[in-house]
mmCIF file of C-alpha atoms in Angstrom:
data_model
loop_
_atom_site.group_PDB
_atom_site.id
_atom_site.type_symbol
_atom_site.label_atom_id
_atom_site.label_comp_id
_atom_site.label_asym_id
_atom_site.label_seq_id
_atom_site.Cartn_x
_atom_site.Cartn_y
_atom_site.Cartn_z
ATOM 1 C CA TYR A 17 -142.999 152.066 -70.072
ATOM 2 C CA HIS A 18 -146.659 151.826 -71.023
ATOM 3 C CA GLY A 19 -146.878 148.095 -71.572
ATOM 4 C CA TRP A 20 -146.042 145.926 -74.545
ATOM 5 C CA GLN A 21 -148.960 146.951 -76.762
ATOM 6 C CA ASP A 22 -148.163 147.814 -80.365
ATOM 7 C CA TRP A 23 -149.237 151.446 -79.995
ATOM 8 C CA TYR A 24 -146.415 152.021 -77.509
ATOM 9 C CA ILE A 25 -143.716 149.585 -78.653
ATOM 10 C CA GLY A 26 -144.073 151.069 -82.132
ATOM 11 C CA THR A 27 -142.451 154.242 -80.762
ATOM 12 C CA THR A 28 -139.353 152.367 -79.538
ATOM 13 C CA SER A 29 -136.349 150.895 -81.298
ATOM 14 C CA ARG A 30 -137.722 147.360 -80.619
ATOM 15 C CA ASN A 31 -140.668 147.682 -82.973
ATOM 16 C CA LEU A 32 -140.039 144.673 -85.237
ATOM 17 C CA GLY A 33 -143.361 143.253 -86.392
ATOM 18 C CA VAL A 34 -145.437 146.296 -85.529
ATOM 19 C CA PRO A 35 -147.306 147.474 -88.646
ATOM 20 C CA GLN A 36 -146.241 150.862 -89.945
ATOM 21 C CA SER A 37 -149.889 151.939 -89.902
ATOM 22 C CA THR A 38 -149.902 151.351 -86.128
ATOM 23 C CA ILE A 39 -146.552 153.074 -85.621
ATOM 24 C CA ASP A 40 -147.935 156.137 -87.408
ATOM 25 C CA LEU A 41 -150.751 156.454 -84.860
ATOM 26 C CA THR A 42 -148.544 157.298 -81.878
ATOM 27 C CA HIS A 43 -146.392 160.400 -81.425
ATOM 28 C CA SER A 44 -144.224 161.487 -78.500
ATOM 29 C CA PHE A 45 -143.803 164.825 -76.757
ATOM 30 C CA GLY A 46 -141.490 165.930 -73.978
ATOM 31 C CA PHE A 47 -142.411 165.935 -70.294
ATOM 32 C CA ASN A 48 -142.430 169.495 -68.951
ATOM 33 C CA ASP A 49 -142.234 170.648 -72.575
ATOM 34 C CA LEU A 50 -145.656 172.081 -73.332
ATOM 35 C CA GLU A 51 -144.549 173.527 -76.654
ATOM 36 C CA SER A 52 -143.733 170.062 -77.998
ATOM 37 C CA LEU A 53 -147.316 168.975 -77.240
ATOM 38 C CA GLU A 54 -148.719 172.150 -78.762
ATOM 39 C CA ARG A 55 -146.855 171.446 -81.993
ATOM 40 C CA LEU A 56 -148.195 167.892 -82.193
ATOM 41 C CA LEU A 57 -151.793 168.820 -81.461
ATOM 42 C CA GLY A 58 -151.612 171.684 -83.948
ATOM 43 C CA LYS A 59 -150.121 169.401 -86.591
ATOM 44 C CA PHE A 60 -153.015 166.932 -86.448
ATOM 45 C CA SER A 61 -155.809 169.505 -86.070
ATOM 46 C CA ASN A 62 -158.311 167.775 -83.748
ATOM 47 C CA GLY A 63 -157.261 164.355 -85.051
ATOM 48 C CA VAL A 64 -155.752 163.196 -81.764
ATOM 49 C CA ALA A 65 -157.812 160.737 -79.709
ATOM 50 C CA ALA A 66 -155.916 160.940 -76.439
ATOM 51 C CA VAL A 67 -152.856 162.332 -74.708
ATOM 52 C CA VAL A 68 -151.282 159.667 -72.475
ATOM 53 C CA VAL A 69 -148.786 160.758 -69.854
ATOM 54 C CA GLU A 70 -147.158 159.526 -66.682
ATOM 55 C CA PRO A 71 -147.871 162.437 -64.308
ATOM 56 C CA ASN A 72 -144.374 162.183 -62.845
ATOM 57 C CA LEU A 73 -141.239 160.787 -64.427
ATOM 58 C CA THR A 74 -137.720 161.446 -63.206
ATOM 59 C CA GLU A 75 -138.710 165.028 -62.501
ATOM 60 C CA ALA A 76 -141.785 166.651 -61.003
ATOM 61 C CA PRO A 77 -144.154 168.611 -63.263
ATOM 62 C CA ARG A 78 -143.113 172.268 -63.374
ATOM 63 C CA ASP A 79 -144.986 175.508 -63.980
ATOM 64 C CA GLN A 80 -148.447 173.852 -63.788
ATOM 65 C CA PHE A 81 -147.463 171.518 -66.602
ATOM 66 C CA LEU A 82 -150.210 168.959 -65.972
ATOM 67 C CA GLU A 83 -152.904 171.626 -65.672
ATOM 68 C CA LYS A 84 -151.794 173.129 -68.972
ATOM 69 C CA VAL A 85 -151.625 169.717 -70.645
ATOM 70 C CA LYS A 86 -155.224 169.045 -69.604
ATOM 71 C CA ALA A 87 -156.447 172.403 -70.888
ATOM 72 C CA LEU A 88 -154.564 172.048 -74.165
ATOM 73 C CA THR A 89 -155.750 168.467 -74.650
ATOM 74 C CA HIS A 90 -159.395 169.409 -74.191
ATOM 75 C CA GLN A 91 -158.961 172.449 -76.398
ATOM 76 C CA HIS A 92 -158.053 170.080 -79.228
ATOM 77 C CA GLY A 93 -160.929 167.671 -78.568
ATOM 78 C CA ALA A 94 -158.814 164.878 -77.080
ATOM 79 C CA LEU A 95 -158.967 162.950 -73.803
ATOM 80 C CA LEU A 96 -156.302 163.142 -71.113
ATOM 81 C CA VAL A 97 -155.125 159.749 -69.829
ATOM 82 C CA PHE A 98 -152.820 159.326 -66.847
ATOM 83 C CA ASP A 99 -150.688 156.199 -66.575
ATOM 84 C CA GLU A 100 -150.777 155.831 -62.769
ATOM 85 C CA VAL A 101 -149.494 152.264 -62.643
ATOM 86 C CA VAL A 102 -146.409 153.540 -60.779
ATOM 87 C CA THR A 103 -147.694 156.699 -59.097
ATOM 88 C CA GLY A 104 -151.070 155.336 -58.010
ATOM 89 C CA PHE A 105 -151.174 154.504 -54.275
ATOM 90 C CA ARG A 106 -147.538 155.624 -53.991
ATOM 91 C CA PHE A 107 -147.755 159.406 -54.277
ATOM 92 C CA ALA A 108 -151.129 159.698 -52.555
ATOM 93 C CA LEU A 109 -154.117 157.487 -51.873
ATOM 94 C CA GLY A 110 -155.697 159.055 -54.948
ATOM 95 C CA GLY A 111 -152.469 158.864 -56.933
ATOM 96 C CA ALA A 112 -150.545 161.674 -58.583
ATOM 97 C CA GLN A 113 -153.816 163.259 -59.690
ATOM 98 C CA GLU A 114 -154.669 163.871 -56.041
ATOM 99 C CA LEU A 115 -151.172 165.069 -55.177
ATOM 100 C CA PHE A 116 -150.951 167.485 -58.101
ATOM 101 C CA GLY A 117 -154.643 168.391 -58.173
ATOM 102 C CA VAL A 118 -155.238 167.453 -61.823
ATOM 103 C CA VAL A 119 -157.949 164.884 -62.587
ATOM 104 C CA PRO A 120 -157.609 163.203 -66.009
ATOM 105 C CA ASP A 121 -160.435 161.831 -68.123
ATOM 106 C CA LEU A 122 -159.109 158.273 -67.739
ATOM 107 C CA ALA A 123 -156.450 156.688 -65.550
ATOM 108 C CA ALA A 124 -154.771 153.276 -65.442
ATOM 109 C CA PHE A 125 -153.767 151.629 -62.154
ATOM 110 C CA GLY A 126 -151.969 148.406 -61.295
ATOM 111 C CA LYS A 127 -149.256 146.778 -59.169
ATOM 112 C CA GLY A 128 -149.806 148.862 -56.031
ATOM 113 C CA LEU A 129 -153.549 148.340 -56.327
ATOM 114 C CA ALA A 130 -153.245 144.786 -54.992
ATOM 115 C CA ASN A 131 -149.720 144.863 -53.565
ATOM 116 C CA GLY A 132 -148.260 143.034 -56.551
ATOM 117 C CA PHE A 133 -151.064 140.572 -57.172
ATOM 118 C CA PRO A 134 -152.104 140.497 -60.866
ATOM 119 C CA LEU A 135 -154.783 143.172 -60.876
ATOM 120 C CA SER A 136 -155.172 146.382 -62.819
ATOM 121 C CA ALA A 137 -157.932 148.900 -63.269
ATOM 122 C CA VAL A 138 -159.070 151.678 -65.550
ATOM 123 C CA ALA A 139 -161.005 154.511 -63.929
ATOM 124 C CA GLY A 140 -162.514 157.610 -65.436
ATOM 125 C CA ARG A 141 -165.441 159.849 -66.221
ATOM 126 C CA ARG A 142 -168.800 158.118 -66.152
ATOM 127 C CA ASP A 143 -169.727 159.144 -69.700
ATOM 128 C CA ILE A 144 -166.493 157.647 -71.046
ATOM 129 C CA MET A 145 -166.548 154.509 -68.900
ATOM 130 C CA GLN A 146 -170.064 153.721 -70.109
ATOM 131 C CA TRP A 147 -168.585 153.016 -73.551
ATOM 132 C CA MET A 148 -167.025 149.875 -72.056
ATOM 133 C CA GLU A 149 -170.477 148.335 -72.514
ATOM 134 C CA GLU A 150 -169.718 148.427 -76.247
ATOM 135 C CA VAL A 151 -166.105 147.224 -76.009
ATOM 136 C CA PHE A 152 -165.202 143.532 -76.004
ATOM 137 C CA PHE A 153 -162.902 143.084 -73.040
ATOM 138 C CA SER A 154 -161.799 139.697 -71.722
ATOM 139 C CA PHE A 155 -158.765 137.881 -70.356
ATOM 140 C CA THR A 156 -157.843 134.401 -69.160
ATOM 141 C CA PHE A 157 -158.087 135.135 -65.434
ATOM 142 C CA GLY A 158 -161.188 137.297 -65.571
ATOM 143 C CA GLY A 159 -162.894 135.179 -62.928
ATOM 144 C CA GLU A 160 -159.969 135.100 -60.508
ATOM 145 C CA THR A 161 -160.900 136.580 -57.111
ATOM 146 C CA LEU A 162 -157.742 136.239 -54.999
ATOM 147 C CA SER A 163 -156.380 139.487 -56.423
ATOM 148 C CA LEU A 164 -159.624 141.253 -55.524
ATOM 149 C CA ALA A 165 -159.227 140.103 -51.924
ATOM 150 C CA ALA A 166 -155.608 141.266 -51.972
ATOM 151 C CA SER A 167 -156.710 144.642 -53.292
ATOM 152 C CA LEU A 168 -159.281 145.061 -50.516
ATOM 153 C CA ALA A 169 -156.651 144.218 -47.890
ATOM 154 C CA THR A 170 -154.138 146.574 -49.515
ATOM 155 C CA LEU A 171 -156.543 149.511 -49.725
ATOM 156 C CA ASN A 172 -157.628 148.984 -46.111
ATOM 157 C CA LYS A 173 -153.990 149.138 -44.991
ATOM 158 C CA LEU A 174 -153.336 152.223 -47.094
ATOM 159 C CA GLN A 175 -156.277 153.961 -45.417
ATOM 160 C CA THR A 176 -155.517 152.928 -41.843
ATOM 161 C CA GLU A 177 -151.716 153.035 -41.631
ATOM 162 C CA PRO A 178 -149.139 155.751 -42.511
ATOM 163 C CA VAL A 179 -147.972 153.941 -45.626
ATOM 164 C CA ILE A 180 -147.594 156.913 -47.957
ATOM 165 C CA ASP A 181 -146.190 159.193 -45.237
ATOM 166 C CA THR A 182 -143.541 156.537 -44.567
ATOM 167 C CA LEU A 183 -142.634 156.335 -48.257
ATOM 168 C CA PHE A 184 -142.168 160.103 -48.372
ATOM 169 C CA ALA A 185 -140.142 160.216 -45.137
ATOM 170 C CA ASN A 186 -137.763 157.459 -46.236
ATOM 171 C CA GLY A 187 -137.593 158.918 -49.730
ATOM 172 C CA ARG A 188 -136.604 162.369 -48.498
ATOM 173 C CA ALA A 189 -133.934 160.815 -46.281
ATOM 174 C CA LEU A 190 -132.634 158.790 -49.237
ATOM 175 C CA ILE A 191 -132.424 161.844 -51.494
ATOM 176 C CA CYS A 192 -130.621 163.875 -48.835
ATOM 177 C CA GLN A 193 -128.156 161.151 -47.884
ATOM 178 C CA LEU A 194 -127.370 160.042 -51.426
ATOM 179 C CA THR A 195 -126.886 163.623 -52.650
ATOM 180 C CA GLU A 196 -124.535 164.248 -49.750
ATOM 181 C CA ARG A 197 -122.471 161.151 -50.612
ATOM 182 C CA ILE A 198 -122.284 162.081 -54.290
ATOM 183 C CA GLU A 199 -120.946 165.511 -53.367
ATOM 184 C CA ARG A 200 -118.566 164.100 -50.753
ATOM 185 C CA ALA A 201 -117.115 161.756 -53.381
ATOM 186 C CA GLY A 202 -116.666 164.671 -55.768
ATOM 187 C CA LEU A 203 -118.879 163.015 -58.371
ATOM 188 C CA ALA A 204 -121.678 165.547 -58.828
ATOM 189 C CA HIS A 205 -120.585 165.941 -62.459
ATOM 190 C CA LEU A 206 -121.430 162.277 -63.061
ATOM 191 C CA PHE A 207 -124.373 161.472 -60.796
ATOM 192 C CA SER A 208 -127.550 163.084 -59.503
ATOM 193 C CA VAL A 209 -130.747 161.972 -57.782
ATOM 194 C CA ARG A 210 -133.902 162.646 -59.741
ATOM 195 C CA GLY A 211 -137.580 162.017 -59.099
ATOM 196 C CA PHE A 212 -140.086 162.333 -56.273
ATOM 197 C CA PRO A 213 -139.359 160.957 -52.755
ATOM 198 C CA PRO A 214 -141.329 157.670 -53.049
ATOM 199 C CA LEU A 215 -139.636 156.849 -56.370
ATOM 200 C CA THR A 216 -136.254 158.249 -57.373
ATOM 201 C CA ILE A 217 -133.513 157.292 -59.776
ATOM 202 C CA LEU A 218 -129.741 157.590 -59.807
ATOM 203 C CA ALA A 219 -129.102 159.565 -62.992
ATOM 204 C CA ILE A 220 -125.750 158.761 -64.599
ATOM 205 C CA HIS A 221 -124.441 161.318 -67.052
ATOM 206 C CA GLY A 222 -120.911 160.499 -68.116
ATOM 207 C CA PRO A 223 -118.841 162.633 -70.494
ATOM 208 C CA ASP A 224 -119.818 160.315 -73.353
ATOM 209 C CA GLU A 225 -122.186 157.414 -74.036
ATOM 210 C CA GLN A 226 -119.533 154.711 -73.645
ATOM 211 C CA THR A 227 -118.427 156.001 -70.239
ATOM 212 C CA THR A 228 -122.050 156.271 -69.131
ATOM 213 C CA ARG A 229 -122.603 152.619 -70.052
ATOM 214 C CA GLN A 230 -119.443 151.582 -68.235
ATOM 215 C CA LEU A 231 -120.570 153.444 -65.125
ATOM 216 C CA ARG A 232 -123.983 151.826 -65.309
ATOM 217 C CA THR A 233 -122.514 148.346 -65.782
ATOM 218 C CA LEU A 234 -120.160 148.883 -62.858
ATOM 219 C CA PHE A 235 -123.115 150.121 -60.804
ATOM 220 C CA PHE A 236 -125.059 146.894 -61.279
ATOM 221 C CA GLN A 237 -121.979 144.763 -60.740
ATOM 222 C CA GLU A 238 -120.992 146.388 -57.467
ATOM 223 C CA MET A 239 -124.488 146.850 -56.052
ATOM 224 C CA PHE A 240 -125.295 143.184 -56.667
ATOM 225 C CA ALA A 241 -122.006 142.216 -55.030
ATOM 226 C CA GLN A 242 -123.042 144.305 -52.005
ATOM 227 C CA GLY A 243 -126.335 142.428 -51.758
ATOM 228 C CA ILE A 244 -128.475 145.201 -53.244
ATOM 229 C CA ILE A 245 -130.850 144.106 -56.006
ATOM 230 C CA THR A 246 -131.642 147.185 -58.061
ATOM 231 C CA CYS A 247 -132.448 148.354 -61.562
ATOM 232 C CA GLY A 248 -131.162 151.850 -60.834
ATOM 233 C CA THR A 249 -134.357 153.163 -59.279
ATOM 234 C CA HIS A 250 -135.327 153.440 -55.634
ATOM 235 C CA ASN A 251 -138.808 151.911 -55.506
ATOM 236 C CA LEU A 252 -139.576 152.364 -51.834
ATOM 237 C CA ASN A 253 -142.257 150.340 -50.090
ATOM 238 C CA TYR A 254 -143.790 150.187 -46.626
ATOM 239 C CA ALA A 255 -141.463 147.367 -45.559
ATOM 240 C CA HIS A 256 -138.403 149.591 -45.946
ATOM 241 C CA ARG A 257 -137.051 151.141 -42.760
ATOM 242 C CA PRO A 258 -134.374 153.795 -42.103
ATOM 243 C CA GLU A 259 -131.814 151.042 -41.566
ATOM 244 C CA HIS A 260 -132.436 149.838 -45.115
ATOM 245 C CA VAL A 261 -131.686 153.316 -46.416
ATOM 246 C CA ARG A 262 -128.466 153.334 -44.403
ATOM 247 C CA ARG A 263 -127.545 149.913 -45.821
ATOM 248 C CA LEU A 264 -128.135 151.252 -49.304
ATOM 249 C CA MET A 265 -125.912 154.253 -48.592
ATOM 250 C CA SER A 266 -123.100 151.929 -47.530
ATOM 251 C CA ALA A 267 -123.347 150.146 -50.881
ATOM 252 C CA TYR A 268 -123.323 153.469 -52.721
ATOM 253 C CA GLU A 269 -120.182 154.543 -50.857
ATOM 254 C CA HIS A 270 -118.495 151.340 -52.030
ATOM 255 C CA TYR A 271 -119.577 152.002 -55.615
ATOM 256 C CA PHE A 272 -118.408 155.607 -55.593
ATOM 257 C CA ASP A 273 -115.020 154.500 -54.246
ATOM 258 C CA LYS A 274 -114.772 152.077 -57.172
ATOM 259 C CA VAL A 275 -115.656 154.827 -59.638
ATOM 260 C CA ASN A 276 -113.037 157.213 -58.264
ATOM 261 C CA GLY A 277 -110.453 154.446 -58.244
ATOM 262 C CA GLY A 278 -111.250 153.529 -61.828
ATOM 263 C CA PHE A 279 -110.928 157.100 -63.072
ATOM 264 C CA ALA A 280 -107.747 157.663 -61.082
ATOM 265 C CA ALA A 281 -106.136 154.595 -62.653
ATOM 266 C CA GLY A 282 -107.666 155.242 -66.059
ATOM 267 C CA ASN A 283 -109.019 151.695 -66.190
ATOM 268 C CA LEU A 284 -112.790 151.937 -65.668
ATOM 269 C CA GLN A 285 -113.375 149.183 -68.230
ATOM 270 C CA ASP A 286 -110.890 146.895 -66.484
ATOM 271 C CA LEU A 287 -113.067 146.939 -63.346
ATOM 272 C CA LEU A 288 -115.887 145.188 -65.182
ATOM 273 C CA TYR A 289 -116.351 141.426 -64.962
ATOM 274 C CA CYS A 290 -118.455 141.365 -68.123
ATOM 275 C CA GLU A 291 -119.016 143.191 -71.378
ATOM 276 C CA THR A 292 -120.455 146.689 -71.106
ATOM 277 C CA LEU A 293 -124.231 146.413 -70.898
ATOM 278 C CA GLU A 294 -126.261 147.695 -73.829
ATOM 279 C CA PRO A 295 -129.649 149.283 -73.083
ATOM 280 C CA LEU A 296 -132.773 147.570 -74.415
ATOM 281 C CA PHE A 297 -134.358 150.990 -74.883
ATOM 282 C CA ARG A 298 -134.688 154.000 -72.655
ATOM 283 C CA VAL A 299 -138.024 154.069 -70.813
ATOM 284 C CA ARG A 300 -137.387 156.952 -68.369
#
């Protein structure tokens, strides 16, 4: 998810109202699929302005993917832009670019920058950032300073306390414990844990699309009933403690029991209290 701007929404199935001329400006390539990017850049022959990528999705970059993306992007005269709204201040103090050792030309930050207060930032090379002097940029709350104070407090805490180390420690424990419970329940053919320790996702891959949607609907239903508010991802923060991970595992055990019971009785749909949920569009 890269915001609601036309350049991104035009690539989704919810693009009503976005001009075709805008839709035609944006093209997608696969994460960890360098060849798909090579084909796009070759197709447009130095006509690409920028390559925008989240440096980590539901899988870590493999085989120096980010390094190769940067080299290929520059080779074709384009700028590399990292969307670090999620990874910034979660993977490392300097974001995923610090963790993976790849510095983009521009990067976007938000959310974690001010601990949820409405603040975002664009950072980048001096020669590129200087062009902002020629760009009209304004918004309603441009003079609001509370978020700046929140950002200063947040960054001070990030620098003086083991925030990121705690996210990684709890994340590794979560991955280990959840994987163990999936295997114990005999459901490794349906579920897996994907992502990086501070931010992981329960991947659901049923034998067909309808079953996958039923499993996902049942997941939300049962997790909510167990007092766990989730969207299917594990967005860890500094307030989480090992006991919270254990509480989450208890809820997962309940859900997996429901899944096995539903398959055993052949009535997975009958376990649902509502219609099967339909996805808005896939963002990860």
